[in-house]
Coordinates of C-alpha atoms in Angstrom, one line a residue:
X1 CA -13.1 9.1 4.7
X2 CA -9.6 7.9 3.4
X3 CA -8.0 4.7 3.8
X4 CA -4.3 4.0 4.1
X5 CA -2.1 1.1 4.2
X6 CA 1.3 0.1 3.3
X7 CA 3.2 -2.2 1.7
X8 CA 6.8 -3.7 1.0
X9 CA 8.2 -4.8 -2.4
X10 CA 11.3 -7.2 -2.6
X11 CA 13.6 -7.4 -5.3
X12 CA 12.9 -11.3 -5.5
X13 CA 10.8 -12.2 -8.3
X14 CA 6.9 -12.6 -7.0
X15 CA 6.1 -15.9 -8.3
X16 CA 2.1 -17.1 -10.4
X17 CA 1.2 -20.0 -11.9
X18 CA 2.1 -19.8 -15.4
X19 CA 1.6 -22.3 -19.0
X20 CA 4.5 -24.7 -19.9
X21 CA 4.8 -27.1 -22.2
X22 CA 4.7 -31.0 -20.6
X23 CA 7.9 -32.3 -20.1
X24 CA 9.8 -29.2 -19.7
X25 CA 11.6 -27.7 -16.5
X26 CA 10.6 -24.6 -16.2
X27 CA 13.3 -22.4 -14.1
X28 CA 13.3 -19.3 -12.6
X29 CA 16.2 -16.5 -12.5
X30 CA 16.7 -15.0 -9.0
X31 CA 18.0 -11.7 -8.8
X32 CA 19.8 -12.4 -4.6
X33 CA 20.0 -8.7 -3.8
X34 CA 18.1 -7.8 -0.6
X35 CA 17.3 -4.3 -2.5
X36 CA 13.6 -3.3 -1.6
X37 CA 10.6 -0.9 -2.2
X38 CA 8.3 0.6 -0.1
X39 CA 5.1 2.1 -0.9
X40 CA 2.1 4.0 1.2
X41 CA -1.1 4.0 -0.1
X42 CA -4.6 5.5 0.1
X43 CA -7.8 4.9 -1.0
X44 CA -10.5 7.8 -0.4
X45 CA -14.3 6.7 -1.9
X46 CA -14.8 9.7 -3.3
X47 CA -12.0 9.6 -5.4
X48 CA -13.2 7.0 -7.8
X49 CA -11.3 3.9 -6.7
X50 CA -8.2 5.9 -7.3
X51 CA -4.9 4.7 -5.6
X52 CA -2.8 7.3 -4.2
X53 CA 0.2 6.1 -3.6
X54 CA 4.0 7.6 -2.4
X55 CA 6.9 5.3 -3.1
X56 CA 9.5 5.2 -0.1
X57 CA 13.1 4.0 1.3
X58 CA 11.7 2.9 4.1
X59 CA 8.2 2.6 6.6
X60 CA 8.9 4.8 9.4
X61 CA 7.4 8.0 11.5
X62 CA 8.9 10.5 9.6
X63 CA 7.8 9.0 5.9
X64 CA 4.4 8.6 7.5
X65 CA 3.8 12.1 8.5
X66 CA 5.1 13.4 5.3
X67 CA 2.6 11.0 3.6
X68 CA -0.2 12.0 5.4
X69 CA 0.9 16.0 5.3
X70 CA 0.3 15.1 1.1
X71 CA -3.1 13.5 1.8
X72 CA -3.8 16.6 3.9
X73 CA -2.7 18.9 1.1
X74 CA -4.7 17.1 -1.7
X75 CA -7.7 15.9 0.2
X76 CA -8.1 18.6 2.5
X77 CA -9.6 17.6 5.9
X78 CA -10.5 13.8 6.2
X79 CA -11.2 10.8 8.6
X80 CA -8.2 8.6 8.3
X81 CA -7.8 5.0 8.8
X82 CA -5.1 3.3 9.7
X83 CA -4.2 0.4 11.3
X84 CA -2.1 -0.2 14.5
X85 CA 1.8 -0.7 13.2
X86 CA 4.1 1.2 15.2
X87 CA 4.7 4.2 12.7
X88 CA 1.2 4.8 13.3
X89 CA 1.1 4.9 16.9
X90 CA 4.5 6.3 17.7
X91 CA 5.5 9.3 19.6
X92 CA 6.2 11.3 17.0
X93 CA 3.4 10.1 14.7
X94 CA 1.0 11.2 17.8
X95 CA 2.8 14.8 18.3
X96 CA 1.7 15.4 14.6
X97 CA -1.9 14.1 14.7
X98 CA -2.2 16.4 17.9
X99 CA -1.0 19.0 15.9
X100 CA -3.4 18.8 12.6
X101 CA -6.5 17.0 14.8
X102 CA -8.7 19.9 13.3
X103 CA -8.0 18.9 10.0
X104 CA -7.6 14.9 9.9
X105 CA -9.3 12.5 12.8
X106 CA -7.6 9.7 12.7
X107 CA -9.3 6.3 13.3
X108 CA -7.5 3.0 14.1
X109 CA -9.2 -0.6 12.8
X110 CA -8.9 -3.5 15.1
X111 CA -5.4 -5.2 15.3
X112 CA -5.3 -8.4 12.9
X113 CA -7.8 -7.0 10.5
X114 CA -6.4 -6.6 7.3
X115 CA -9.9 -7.9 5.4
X116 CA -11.3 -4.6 6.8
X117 CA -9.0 -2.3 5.0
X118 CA -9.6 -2.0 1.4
X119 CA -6.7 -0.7 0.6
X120 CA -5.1 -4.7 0.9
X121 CA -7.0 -5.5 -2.3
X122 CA -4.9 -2.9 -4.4
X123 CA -1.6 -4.8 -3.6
X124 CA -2.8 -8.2 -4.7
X125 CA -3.6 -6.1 -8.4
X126 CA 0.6 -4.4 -8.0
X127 CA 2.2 -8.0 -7.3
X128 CA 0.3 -9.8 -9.8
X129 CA 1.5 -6.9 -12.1
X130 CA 5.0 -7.6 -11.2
X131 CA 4.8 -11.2 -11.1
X132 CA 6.6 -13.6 -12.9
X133 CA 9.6 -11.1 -13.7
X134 CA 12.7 -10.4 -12.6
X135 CA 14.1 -6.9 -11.8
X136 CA 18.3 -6.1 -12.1
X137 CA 18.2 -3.5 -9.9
X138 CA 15.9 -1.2 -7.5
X139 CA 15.5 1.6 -10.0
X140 CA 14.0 -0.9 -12.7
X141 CA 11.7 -2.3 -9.7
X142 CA 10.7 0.8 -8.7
X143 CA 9.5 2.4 -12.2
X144 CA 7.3 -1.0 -12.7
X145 CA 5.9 -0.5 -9.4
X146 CA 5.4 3.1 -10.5
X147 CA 3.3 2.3 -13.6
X148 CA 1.7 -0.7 -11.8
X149 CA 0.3 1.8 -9.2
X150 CA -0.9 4.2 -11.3
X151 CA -2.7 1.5 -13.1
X152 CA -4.5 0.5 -9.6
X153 CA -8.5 0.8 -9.7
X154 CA -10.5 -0.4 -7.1
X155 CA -13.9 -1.1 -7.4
X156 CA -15.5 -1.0 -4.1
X157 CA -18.4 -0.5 -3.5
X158 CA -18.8 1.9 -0.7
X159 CA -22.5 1.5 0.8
X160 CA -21.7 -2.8 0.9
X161 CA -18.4 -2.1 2.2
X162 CA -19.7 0.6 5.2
X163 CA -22.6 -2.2 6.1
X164 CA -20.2 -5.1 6.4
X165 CA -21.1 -6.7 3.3
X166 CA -17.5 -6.8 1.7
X167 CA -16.9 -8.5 -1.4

C-alpha cells in the first residue's frame, strides 16, 4: 500500500516566525525569480516512514508515469493512492495504469481530502527545512530540497491511520 503526493517548491523564501531583538526591523531578502521545484513523493508503510521522493521540472502525465514506473521497479506490485489532479486522471496516465493494472491498482481518495493522505505531513517537515532562507538560484534550491528530503521521516502509525484515527 503506497501513498503518493506531490508538491511545488518556489524560489521565494518560505517564511517562520523567528527571535529578534525588541526594537529592531527585521527584513527579509527576496530572491524575484519565478524559478521553481517540483517534487513527487511516496510513502509505503512498510518502508519505515521512509520518503521516496523524485525531484522534477514540472507535474505532468509523462513525469508521473515515469515516477510510478520507479515505484513499480523498487516496490514491486502495490495498491497506489493518489488523489484526483489531472496528471492522475489523464489519458495518458489511464493508457499506462491499463497497461501495468496487474502489477499496481491504483486507488483515488475523495477530492478535497488532503488530511487523508499522509504523505501532506512530509512537506510541512521540507518547507520548515527550507524556511527562513533565501536561495540564488534553482540549483542551490534544489540540492537543499534534496538533503531536506532525504532527511524526511514519517511517523505514522499505520493501524490508527487505516481505522481513521489520524493524528
Amino acid at each position: 500500500m503506497t501513498f503518493m503526493d506531490e508538491a511545488i517548491f518556489l524560489l521565494e523564501p518560505i517564511l517562520k516566525h523567528g527571535w529578534f531583538l525588541k526594537g529592531s526591523k527585521p527584513s527579509c531578502p527576496v530572491n524575484w525569480s519565478r524559478g521553481k521545484e517540483c517534487v513527487f513523493g511516496a510513502l509505503s508503510f512498510g518502508n519505515g516512514g521512509k520518503l521516496i521522493s523524485k525531484q522534477a521540472k514540472k507535474i505532468n502525465s509523462e513525469n508521473f508515469i515515469e515516477y510510478v514506473q520507479c515505484l513499480l521497479d523498487k516496490n514491486g506490485s502495490q495498491v497506489l493512492f493518489v488523489d484526483n489532479a489531472p496528471w492522475h486522471t489523464s489519458y495518458k496516465t489511464s493508457g499506462f495504469l491499463e497497461e501495468v493494472r496487474d502489477c499496481i491498482e491504483p486507488m483515488y481518495l475523495p477530492p478535497y481530502s488532503p488530511e487523508l493522505n499522509p504523505v501532506e505531513p512530509g512537506w510541512k517537515v521540507v518547507r520548515s527545512k527550507l524556511a527562513n532562507r533565501l536561495f540564488e538560484n534553482t540549483s542551490e534550491l534544489r540540492e537543499s530540497l534534496g538533503k531536506a528530503l532525504d532527511e524526511v521521516q514519517l511517523n505514522i502509525n499505520e493501524q490508527r491511520y487505516l481505522t481513521g484515527q489520524i493524528s
